[in-house]
Amino acid sequence: MFCYQCQETLGNKGCTKIGVCGKTDEVSALQDLLIYSLKGISFWATKARELGVRDESTDMFVVKGLFSTVTNVNFDPDRFVNWINESFEKRRNIREKFLNSYKKKHSKEFNEKVPDCASWTSSGEKVDLLEKAKTVGIMSNPDLNEDLRSLREFEVISLKGMAAYLDHAYILGFKEDELFAFVEEALSATVNDENGVEKMFDYVVKTGKEGLKAMELLDRANTSHYGHPEPTMVNIGVKEGPAILMSGHDLKDFEELLDQAKEAGVNVYTHGEMLPANAYPFFKKYPNLVGNYGNSWWKQNEEFEKFNGPIIMNTNCLTPPRGSYTSRLFTTGLVGWPGVKHIADRVNGAPKDFSPVIKMALEIGKGPQQLESGTLPIGFAHNTVTKTLDKLEKMVKSGKIKKFFVMSGCDGRMKSREYYTKLALKIPEDSVILTSGCAKYRYNKLDLGEIDGIPRVLDAGQCNDSYSWLVVASKLTEIFGAESVNDLPISFDIAWYEQKAVIILNALLSLGVKKIRLGPTLPAFISPNILKVLIEKFEIKPINKVDEDLEAMLQGN
């Protein structure tokens, strides 16, 4: 086993026996092999597109396959065995379509060199797949140039994040073929030995640009279906009555659960990254939506124990469940844990069937144990913030607001993440924090006040909603007549954990944003030489001591 795709990877070098996330070496190996298979499918899909041939089911298999390997999504080895075996059929299908088209066009057989990932076969038994996996892991070729390995993995990790956004958008009926095409082209590029360090670096940068398009696509999908998030005070207390908790990111699942639970008289609470759902106008029509329960994903063990009712995990952020609530835990979509009940996917457009969850909630009959009380301000996505730009402009020019701090990203278990709480507390009162993602749980319940009615913490939503701050930054650039975001009174201090945060970082770099602080540690998958290039080209910085970083940012550094 070797995995270094998340921020908490062991020693900031790599997990080699068991993942800090909880995945076994077996699951890690099968994930490596699934990615290898997806590269093979992408080889043929890219060739097919050159001849005008495409297959949407193949495209989505690649996207979902990538998403399934994001940190804290799926820990079930049997699911990965099934996906790998399905990959053979997907590869065979797109390969045959390409070969038939090639023969018609060129009147001859295709005889170019084919990489192993695009041709290998297996009995499909787990034991054989695990044996093959030994040959395709990140460190399987010890002679590979360190910087080339770094860039290939940087690329794959970025594509995993991009795939998450594409999958969410697709579920809501939004898709763009050019984005599917890029994912497959870029995956295929990682197995092309003719692509050296320079070429792969170009792919990494381009992935930021394409990732930005994927973020915009998802924003359009969410707001088209559910309206633009609006400023909302969310209840963080509890209510009597049977209850269900949903954690994750998927809004379609949330909609279908609310519909079905409403008829049964069951209360529904959001958790973790589902918190922003409370700000969408569409969801406010549900009387059974109580509010948000708990905090960031890594506290789920203690919080799920106290919830009492059933819990649904609909995307990443699952941690190894405790026996005290495993019987009340459900997964759905790409999420999985061995032995945990799973809600099946939609069939022919029909909603998912959440009746087993609702039945359990009614049988348990009681509401959750109260963790806290009060309300929390959310709903400050780009549509809301851009409507106040005139006011913001006047406040900046009058000196009432002197600085914006973008503190988006992920939360995690490391004690070093207390940095973000301390920073939020020390940021001057004439400054505004722009946030999204679960990083906000480090400071969103602090009493940081307002500036002329504008909360000092503006929460745009999920990590999926980080696109909002790129829109706002672009609008501010226009208003102040600046040449770039780098000329504005904005500093970026980003917390990262998993692969969706990596594609956000990529998007920022593709826009030329400089002096980004990144923490708690820099990615282990970035080699010293590649890091040196990022520092020289983008002035990317590791976080340091709070006081030193704050002083530097206030000075524009």
Coordinates of C-alpha atoms in Angstrom, one line a residue:
M1 CA 0.0 0.0 0.0
F2 CA 1.1 3.5 -0.7
C3 CA -1.4 6.4 -0.6
Y4 CA -0.6 10.1 -0.2
Q5 CA -3.7 11.8 -1.7
C6 CA -5.0 13.4 1.4
Q7 CA -3.6 16.1 3.8
E8 CA -3.5 13.7 6.8
T9 CA -1.4 11.0 5.1
L10 CA 1.0 9.5 7.6
G11 CA 4.0 11.7 8.4
N12 CA 3.0 13.9 5.4
K13 CA 4.8 11.2 3.3
G14 CA 2.3 8.4 2.7
C15 CA 0.2 5.6 4.3
T16 CA 1.9 2.2 3.8
K17 CA 0.0 -0.2 6.1
I18 CA -3.5 1.2 6.6
G19 CA -4.9 4.6 5.7
V20 CA -5.2 7.3 8.2
C21 CA -8.7 7.6 6.7
G22 CA -9.4 4.0 7.8
K23 CA -9.1 2.2 4.4
T24 CA -7.3 -1.1 4.4
D25 CA -4.3 -2.1 2.2
E26 CA -6.7 -4.3 0.3
V27 CA -9.1 -1.4 -0.5
S28 CA -6.2 0.8 -1.4
A29 CA -4.8 -1.7 -3.8
L30 CA -8.2 -2.2 -5.5
Q31 CA -8.6 1.6 -5.8
D32 CA -5.2 1.8 -7.5
L33 CA -6.3 -0.9 -9.9
L34 CA -9.6 0.8 -10.6
I35 CA -7.8 4.0 -11.5
Y36 CA -5.5 1.9 -13.7
S37 CA -8.5 0.5 -15.5
L38 CA -10.1 3.9 -15.9
K39 CA -6.9 5.0 -17.6
G40 CA -7.2 2.1 -20.0
I41 CA -10.9 3.0 -20.8
S42 CA -9.8 6.7 -21.3
F43 CA -7.1 5.6 -23.8
W44 CA -9.8 4.1 -26.1
A45 CA -12.4 6.8 -25.4
T46 CA -9.9 9.5 -26.4
K47 CA -9.0 7.6 -29.6
A48 CA -12.7 7.2 -30.3
R49 CA -13.4 10.9 -29.9
E50 CA -10.8 11.7 -32.5
L51 CA -13.1 9.8 -34.9
G52 CA -16.2 11.5 -33.6
V53 CA -17.3 8.5 -31.5
R54 CA -18.4 8.9 -27.9
D55 CA -20.4 7.0 -25.3
E56 CA -22.0 8.8 -22.4
S57 CA -22.3 5.7 -20.2
T58 CA -18.5 5.2 -20.6
D59 CA -17.9 8.8 -19.7
M60 CA -19.9 8.6 -16.6
F61 CA -18.3 5.3 -15.5
V62 CA -14.9 7.0 -15.6
V63 CA -16.3 10.0 -13.7
K64 CA -18.0 7.9 -11.0
G65 CA -15.0 5.6 -10.8
L66 CA -12.7 8.5 -10.1
F67 CA -15.1 9.9 -7.5
S68 CA -15.4 6.5 -5.7
T69 CA -11.7 6.7 -4.9
V70 CA -11.8 10.1 -3.3
T71 CA -10.8 10.0 0.4
N72 CA -13.6 8.8 2.8
V73 CA -16.0 7.7 0.0
N74 CA -15.9 3.9 -0.2
F75 CA -14.2 1.4 2.0
D76 CA -16.0 -1.8 0.7
P77 CA -13.6 -4.1 -1.2
D78 CA -16.4 -6.0 -2.9
R79 CA -17.8 -2.8 -4.5
F80 CA -14.4 -2.1 -6.0
V81 CA -14.1 -5.7 -7.3
N82 CA -17.5 -5.2 -9.0
W83 CA -16.4 -1.9 -10.5
I84 CA -13.1 -3.3 -11.8
N85 CA -14.9 -6.2 -13.5
E86 CA -17.4 -3.8 -15.0
S87 CA -14.5 -1.7 -16.3
F88 CA -13.6 -4.6 -18.6
E89 CA -17.0 -4.4 -20.3
K90 CA -16.9 -0.7 -20.6
R91 CA -13.4 -0.8 -22.1
R92 CA -14.4 -3.6 -24.5
N93 CA -17.4 -1.6 -25.6
I94 CA -15.6 1.7 -26.4
R95 CA -12.6 -0.2 -27.9
E96 CA -14.8 -2.0 -30.4
K97 CA -16.6 1.2 -31.3
F98 CA -13.3 2.8 -32.0
L99 CA -11.8 -0.1 -33.9
N100 CA -14.9 -0.4 -36.2
S101 CA -14.8 3.3 -36.9
Y102 CA -11.1 3.3 -37.5
K103 CA -11.3 0.5 -40.0
K104 CA -14.1 2.2 -41.9
K105 CA -12.2 5.4 -42.1
H106 CA -8.7 4.1 -42.9
S107 CA -9.6 0.8 -44.5
K108 CA -7.0 -1.0 -42.4
E109 CA -6.6 -2.4 -38.9
F110 CA -5.4 -0.3 -36.0
N111 CA -1.9 -1.3 -35.1
E112 CA -0.5 1.4 -32.8
K113 CA 1.1 0.6 -29.5
V114 CA -1.5 0.0 -26.8
P115 CA -0.6 0.6 -23.1
D116 CA -1.1 -2.3 -20.7
C117 CA -3.9 -0.5 -18.8
A118 CA -5.9 -0.6 -22.1
S119 CA -5.4 -4.3 -22.8
W120 CA -4.8 -6.3 -19.6
T121 CA -7.3 -9.0 -18.7
S122 CA -8.1 -11.0 -15.6
S123 CA -10.3 -13.8 -14.2
G124 CA -12.0 -11.1 -12.2
E125 CA -11.5 -12.9 -9.0
K126 CA -10.4 -10.7 -6.1
V127 CA -7.2 -12.7 -5.5
D128 CA -6.1 -12.2 -9.1
L129 CA -7.0 -8.5 -9.1
L130 CA -5.0 -7.9 -5.9
E131 CA -2.0 -9.6 -7.6
K132 CA -2.3 -7.3 -10.6
A133 CA -2.7 -4.3 -8.2
K134 CA 0.8 -4.9 -6.9
T135 CA 2.2 -3.9 -10.4
V136 CA 0.2 -0.6 -10.8
G137 CA 0.5 1.3 -7.6
I138 CA 2.0 4.7 -7.2
M139 CA 5.4 3.4 -6.3
S140 CA 5.3 0.2 -8.5
N141 CA 8.0 1.7 -10.8
P142 CA 10.9 2.7 -8.5
D143 CA 12.9 4.0 -11.5
L144 CA 10.3 6.6 -12.6
N145 CA 11.5 10.2 -12.4
E146 CA 10.3 11.7 -9.1
D147 CA 9.0 14.8 -10.7
L148 CA 7.1 13.0 -13.4
R149 CA 5.5 10.7 -10.8
S150 CA 4.6 13.8 -8.8
L151 CA 2.9 15.5 -11.7
R152 CA 1.1 12.3 -12.8
E153 CA -0.4 11.9 -9.4
F154 CA -1.1 15.6 -9.1
E155 CA -3.1 15.2 -12.3
V156 CA -5.0 12.1 -11.2
I157 CA -5.8 13.7 -7.8
S158 CA -7.0 16.9 -9.4
L159 CA -9.2 14.8 -11.8
K160 CA -10.8 13.0 -8.8
G161 CA -11.9 16.4 -7.5
M162 CA -13.2 17.5 -10.8
A163 CA -15.1 14.2 -11.2
A164 CA -16.9 14.8 -8.0
Y165 CA -18.3 18.1 -9.4
L166 CA -19.2 16.5 -12.7
D167 CA -21.0 13.7 -11.0
H168 CA -23.1 16.0 -8.8
A169 CA -24.0 18.1 -11.9
Y170 CA -24.9 15.0 -13.9
I171 CA -27.3 13.8 -11.3
L172 CA -29.2 17.0 -11.8
G173 CA -29.2 16.6 -15.6
F174 CA -26.3 19.0 -16.4
K175 CA -23.4 17.8 -18.5
E176 CA -20.8 19.0 -20.9
D177 CA -19.1 16.6 -23.3
E178 CA -16.0 18.7 -23.5
L179 CA -15.4 18.2 -19.8
F180 CA -15.8 14.4 -20.1
A181 CA -13.4 14.5 -23.0
F182 CA -10.8 16.4 -21.0
V183 CA -11.0 14.0 -18.1
E184 CA -10.3 11.1 -20.4
E185 CA -7.6 12.8 -22.3
A186 CA -5.8 13.9 -19.2
L187 CA -6.1 10.4 -17.6
S188 CA -4.8 8.9 -20.8
A189 CA -1.9 11.4 -20.8
T190 CA -0.6 10.0 -17.5
V191 CA 0.3 6.6 -19.1
N192 CA 1.9 8.2 -22.2
D193 CA 5.6 8.0 -21.7
E194 CA 6.2 10.6 -24.4
N195 CA 4.7 13.2 -21.9
G196 CA 7.6 14.5 -19.9
V197 CA 7.6 16.8 -16.9
E198 CA 6.9 19.9 -18.9
K199 CA 3.9 18.4 -20.8
M200 CA 2.4 17.0 -17.5
F201 CA 2.9 20.3 -15.8
D202 CA 0.9 21.9 -18.6
Y203 CA -1.9 19.3 -18.1
V204 CA -2.0 20.1 -14.4
V205 CA -2.4 23.8 -15.1
K206 CA -5.0 23.1 -17.8
T207 CA -6.9 20.9 -15.4
G208 CA -7.4 24.0 -13.2
K209 CA -9.1 25.8 -16.1
E210 CA -11.3 22.8 -16.9
G211 CA -12.0 22.3 -13.2
L212 CA -13.3 25.9 -13.0
K213 CA -15.7 25.0 -15.8
A214 CA -16.9 22.0 -13.9
M215 CA -17.4 24.1 -10.8
E216 CA -19.5 26.6 -12.8
L217 CA -21.5 23.7 -14.3
L218 CA -22.4 22.4 -10.8
D219 CA -23.3 25.9 -9.6
R220 CA -25.6 26.3 -12.5
A221 CA -27.1 22.8 -11.9
N222 CA -27.7 23.5 -8.2
T223 CA -29.2 27.0 -8.6
S224 CA -31.3 26.0 -11.6
H225 CA -33.0 23.3 -9.5
Y226 CA -33.0 24.8 -6.0
G227 CA -32.7 28.6 -6.5
H228 CA -29.9 30.8 -5.3
P229 CA -28.9 30.4 -1.7
E230 CA -30.1 33.3 0.4
P231 CA -29.1 34.6 3.8
T232 CA -30.5 32.3 6.4
M233 CA -30.3 31.8 10.1
V234 CA -30.2 28.0 10.5
N235 CA -31.4 26.3 13.7
I236 CA -28.7 24.3 15.3
G237 CA -30.9 23.0 18.1
V238 CA -33.2 19.9 18.1
K239 CA -36.9 19.2 17.9
E240 CA -39.0 16.4 19.4
G241 CA -40.0 13.5 17.2
P242 CA -38.5 10.8 15.0
A243 CA -35.6 12.0 13.0
I244 CA -33.1 11.3 10.2
L245 CA -29.7 12.8 9.7
M246 CA -28.2 13.2 6.3
S247 CA -24.5 14.0 5.8
G248 CA -22.5 14.5 2.6
H249 CA -23.0 16.8 -0.4
D250 CA -25.7 15.4 -2.7
L251 CA -28.8 17.8 -2.9
K252 CA -30.9 15.4 -5.0
D253 CA -30.7 12.8 -2.3
F254 CA -31.7 15.4 0.2
E255 CA -34.7 16.4 -1.9
E256 CA -36.0 12.9 -2.2
L257 CA -35.5 12.1 1.5
L258 CA -37.4 15.2 2.5
D259 CA -40.2 14.4 0.2
Q260 CA -40.6 10.8 1.5
A261 CA -40.0 11.7 5.2
K262 CA -42.5 14.6 5.1
E263 CA -45.4 12.2 4.4
A264 CA -44.3 10.0 7.3
G265 CA -44.0 12.9 9.8
V266 CA -40.2 12.4 10.3
N267 CA -37.9 15.3 11.0
V268 CA -34.8 15.7 8.9
Y269 CA -31.5 17.3 9.9
T270 CA -28.4 18.2 7.9
H271 CA -24.9 17.4 9.0
G272 CA -21.4 18.5 8.0
E273 CA -21.3 19.7 4.3
M274 CA -25.1 19.3 4.0
L275 CA -25.5 22.4 6.2
P276 CA -25.7 24.8 3.2
A277 CA -28.8 23.0 1.9
N278 CA -30.8 25.0 4.5
A279 CA -30.1 28.2 2.5
Y280 CA -31.7 27.1 -0.7
P281 CA -35.3 28.5 -1.2
F282 CA -36.5 25.1 -2.6
F283 CA -35.8 23.3 0.7
K284 CA -37.4 25.9 2.9
K285 CA -40.8 24.7 1.8
Y286 CA -40.3 21.5 3.8
P287 CA -41.8 21.8 7.4
N288 CA -39.9 18.7 8.4
L289 CA -36.5 20.3 7.7
V290 CA -35.4 21.2 11.3
G291 CA -31.9 22.5 10.7
N292 CA -28.3 21.4 11.2
Y293 CA -27.0 18.9 13.7
G294 CA -23.4 18.8 14.8
N295 CA -20.2 20.0 13.2
S296 CA -17.5 18.9 10.8
W297 CA -17.1 15.4 9.3
W298 CA -14.4 14.2 11.7
K299 CA -16.6 14.6 14.7
Q300 CA -19.2 12.2 13.4
N301 CA -18.3 9.3 15.7
E302 CA -19.4 11.2 18.8
E303 CA -22.2 13.1 17.2
F304 CA -23.8 10.1 15.4
E305 CA -23.9 8.2 18.7
K306 CA -26.0 11.0 20.2
F307 CA -28.3 11.5 17.3
N308 CA -30.4 8.4 18.2
G309 CA -32.1 8.1 14.8
P310 CA -30.8 6.7 11.4
I311 CA -28.0 8.4 9.5
I312 CA -27.4 8.6 5.7
M313 CA -24.0 9.2 4.2
N314 CA -24.6 10.3 0.6
T315 CA -21.0 11.2 -0.6
N316 CA -17.6 11.5 0.9
C317 CA -16.8 12.3 4.5
L318 CA -17.5 8.8 6.0
T319 CA -15.2 7.7 8.8
P320 CA -14.9 4.2 10.2
P321 CA -18.2 3.8 12.1
R322 CA -18.5 2.8 15.7
G323 CA -20.5 -0.2 16.7
S324 CA -22.8 2.0 18.8
Y325 CA -24.5 3.4 15.7
T326 CA -23.5 1.1 12.8
S327 CA -26.9 -0.5 12.8
R328 CA -28.4 2.9 12.3
L329 CA -26.1 3.9 9.5
F330 CA -27.0 3.8 5.8
T331 CA -24.9 4.6 2.7
T332 CA -26.0 5.6 -0.8
G333 CA -24.5 6.5 -4.1
L334 CA -20.8 5.8 -4.3
V335 CA -20.4 5.6 -0.6
G336 CA -19.8 2.2 1.1
W337 CA -18.7 0.4 4.2
P338 CA -18.6 -3.4 4.6
G339 CA -21.8 -4.6 6.2
V340 CA -23.5 -1.2 6.3
K341 CA -27.0 -1.1 4.7
H342 CA -27.0 0.6 1.3
I343 CA -29.8 2.5 -0.4
A344 CA -29.8 1.5 -4.1
D345 CA -29.4 3.9 -7.0
R346 CA -32.3 5.4 -9.0
V347 CA -33.8 3.1 -11.6
N348 CA -35.3 4.6 -14.8
G349 CA -35.5 8.1 -13.2
A350 CA -37.5 7.0 -10.2
P351 CA -36.5 8.4 -6.8
K352 CA -34.3 6.4 -4.5
D353 CA -36.3 4.4 -1.9
F354 CA -35.6 5.8 1.6
S355 CA -38.4 3.8 3.2
P356 CA -36.1 1.5 5.2
V357 CA -34.5 4.7 6.8
I358 CA -37.9 6.2 7.5
K359 CA -39.2 3.0 8.9
M360 CA -36.2 2.8 11.3
A361 CA -36.7 6.4 12.4
L362 CA -40.4 5.7 13.2
E363 CA -39.5 2.6 15.1
I364 CA -36.9 4.4 17.2
G365 CA -39.4 7.2 17.7
K366 CA -37.3 9.7 19.6
G367 CA -35.4 12.8 18.5
P368 CA -31.7 13.4 18.8
Q369 CA -29.8 14.4 22.0
Q370 CA -29.2 18.2 22.0
L371 CA -25.6 19.2 21.3
E372 CA -26.1 23.0 21.1
S373 CA -28.8 25.6 20.6
G374 CA -29.2 28.9 18.7
T375 CA -28.8 29.8 15.0
L376 CA -26.0 30.1 12.5
P377 CA -25.8 32.5 9.5
I378 CA -25.3 30.9 6.1
G379 CA -26.3 31.5 2.4
F380 CA -23.8 34.1 1.2
A381 CA -23.1 32.6 -2.2
H382 CA -22.1 34.8 -5.2
N383 CA -25.7 35.8 -6.1
T384 CA -26.2 37.3 -2.6
V385 CA -22.8 38.9 -2.3
T386 CA -22.7 40.4 -5.8
K387 CA -26.0 42.2 -5.0
T388 CA -24.2 44.0 -2.3
L389 CA -21.2 44.9 -4.3
D390 CA -22.1 48.6 -4.4
K391 CA -22.3 48.7 -0.7
L392 CA -19.0 46.7 -0.4
E393 CA -17.3 49.1 -2.7
K394 CA -18.3 52.1 -0.6
M395 CA -17.3 50.4 2.6
V396 CA -13.9 49.5 1.1
K397 CA -13.3 53.0 -0.2
S398 CA -14.4 54.6 3.1
G399 CA -12.1 52.3 5.1
K400 CA -14.9 50.4 6.9
I401 CA -13.7 47.2 5.2
K402 CA -10.0 47.1 4.7
K403 CA -9.4 43.5 3.9
F404 CA -11.0 40.2 2.7
F405 CA -9.7 36.9 3.8
V406 CA -10.7 33.8 1.7
M407 CA -10.5 30.9 4.2
S408 CA -12.2 28.2 2.3
G409 CA -11.5 24.5 2.1
C410 CA -11.6 21.5 4.4
D411 CA -11.5 20.7 8.1
G412 CA -9.7 17.7 9.6
R413 CA -8.6 16.1 12.8
M414 CA -5.1 17.6 13.2
K415 CA -4.5 19.8 16.2
S416 CA -2.6 22.1 13.9
R417 CA -6.0 23.1 12.3
E418 CA -6.6 25.2 15.4
Y419 CA -4.5 27.7 13.4
Y420 CA -7.6 28.7 11.5
T421 CA -9.6 29.4 14.7
K422 CA -6.9 31.5 16.1
L423 CA -6.5 33.3 12.8
A424 CA -10.2 34.1 12.6
L425 CA -10.1 35.5 16.2
K426 CA -7.2 37.7 15.4
I427 CA -8.3 39.1 12.1
P428 CA -9.0 42.8 12.5
E429 CA -12.6 43.8 13.0
D430 CA -12.5 45.9 9.8
S431 CA -12.0 42.7 7.8
V432 CA -14.4 40.1 6.3
I433 CA -13.8 36.3 6.1
L434 CA -15.1 34.7 2.9
T435 CA -15.5 30.9 3.5
S436 CA -16.9 27.7 2.0
G437 CA -16.4 24.0 2.7
C438 CA -16.2 22.4 6.1
A439 CA -13.1 24.5 7.1
K440 CA -15.7 27.0 8.3
Y441 CA -16.5 24.8 11.3
R442 CA -13.3 26.1 12.8
Y443 CA -14.8 29.5 13.3
N444 CA -18.4 29.8 12.0
K445 CA -19.8 29.6 15.5
L446 CA -17.6 32.3 17.0
D447 CA -19.2 35.7 17.7
L448 CA -17.2 37.7 15.2
G449 CA -19.9 40.4 14.7
E450 CA -20.9 42.5 11.7
I451 CA -19.8 45.5 9.7
D452 CA -22.8 47.8 9.0
G453 CA -25.1 44.8 8.9
I454 CA -22.8 42.5 6.9
P455 CA -21.6 39.5 8.8
R456 CA -17.8 39.3 9.2
V457 CA -18.0 35.6 8.2
L458 CA -19.7 35.2 4.8
D459 CA -20.4 31.5 4.2
A460 CA -20.9 30.6 0.5
G461 CA -21.7 26.9 1.2
Q462 CA -20.1 23.6 0.5
C463 CA -16.6 23.0 -0.8
N464 CA -18.6 22.5 -4.0
D465 CA -19.6 26.1 -3.8
S466 CA -16.1 27.6 -3.6
Y467 CA -16.8 28.8 -7.2
S468 CA -18.7 31.7 -5.5
W469 CA -15.5 33.4 -4.3
L470 CA -14.0 33.2 -7.8
V471 CA -17.1 35.0 -9.1
V472 CA -16.9 37.6 -6.3
A473 CA -13.2 38.2 -6.8
S474 CA -13.8 38.6 -10.5
K475 CA -16.5 41.2 -9.9
L476 CA -14.4 43.1 -7.4
T477 CA -11.6 43.2 -9.9
E478 CA -13.9 44.9 -12.4
I479 CA -15.3 47.3 -9.8
F480 CA -11.9 48.5 -8.6
G481 CA -10.4 48.5 -12.1
A482 CA -7.6 46.2 -11.0
E483 CA -5.5 44.2 -13.4
S484 CA -6.0 41.0 -11.5
V485 CA -7.2 39.5 -8.3
N486 CA -3.6 39.9 -7.0
D487 CA -4.1 43.7 -6.9
L488 CA -7.2 43.5 -4.6
P489 CA -7.2 43.7 -0.8
I490 CA -7.8 39.9 -0.7
S491 CA -5.6 37.2 0.8
F492 CA -6.1 33.5 0.3
D493 CA -5.4 31.2 3.3
I494 CA -6.8 27.8 2.2
A495 CA -7.2 24.7 4.4
W496 CA -7.1 21.4 2.4
Y497 CA -7.8 17.8 3.1
E498 CA -9.0 15.9 0.1
Q499 CA -9.1 15.9 -3.7
K500 CA -11.9 18.4 -4.2
A501 CA -9.8 21.0 -2.4
V502 CA -6.9 20.2 -4.8
I503 CA -9.0 21.0 -7.9
I504 CA -10.0 24.3 -6.2
L505 CA -6.3 25.1 -5.7
N506 CA -5.7 24.2 -9.3
A507 CA -8.5 26.6 -10.4
L508 CA -7.0 29.4 -8.4
L509 CA -3.6 28.8 -9.9
S510 CA -5.1 28.7 -13.4
L511 CA -6.5 32.2 -12.8
G512 CA -3.0 33.4 -11.8
V513 CA -3.8 33.9 -8.2
K514 CA -0.6 34.3 -6.2
K515 CA 0.6 34.2 -2.6
I516 CA -1.9 31.5 -1.6
R517 CA -1.2 30.1 1.8
L518 CA -2.0 26.4 2.1
G519 CA -2.1 24.2 5.1
P520 CA -1.9 22.7 7.6
T521 CA 0.8 21.0 5.4
L522 CA 1.7 21.2 1.8
P523 CA 0.7 18.2 -0.3
A524 CA 2.9 15.1 0.0
F525 CA 2.4 14.3 -3.6
I526 CA 4.2 17.5 -4.8
S527 CA 7.9 16.8 -5.2
P528 CA 10.5 19.3 -4.0
N529 CA 11.3 20.4 -7.6
I530 CA 7.6 20.8 -8.5
L531 CA 7.1 22.7 -5.3
K532 CA 10.0 25.0 -6.2
V533 CA 8.3 25.8 -9.5
L534 CA 5.0 26.5 -7.8
I535 CA 6.7 28.8 -5.4
E536 CA 8.6 30.6 -8.1
K537 CA 5.6 30.9 -10.5
F538 CA 2.7 31.4 -8.0
E539 CA 4.4 32.3 -4.7
I540 CA 2.5 29.5 -3.0
K541 CA 3.3 29.4 0.7
P542 CA 2.9 27.0 3.6
I543 CA 1.1 28.3 6.7
N544 CA 3.3 29.5 9.5
K545 CA 2.6 31.1 12.9
V546 CA -0.7 32.9 13.1
D547 CA 0.7 36.3 14.0
E548 CA 3.4 36.2 11.3
D549 CA 1.0 35.1 8.6
L550 CA -1.6 37.7 9.6
E551 CA 0.9 40.5 9.6
A552 CA 2.2 39.4 6.2
M553 CA -1.3 39.2 4.7
L554 CA -2.2 42.6 6.1
Q555 CA 0.8 43.9 4.2
G556 CA -0.3 42.2 1.0
N557 CA 2.2 39.3 1.2

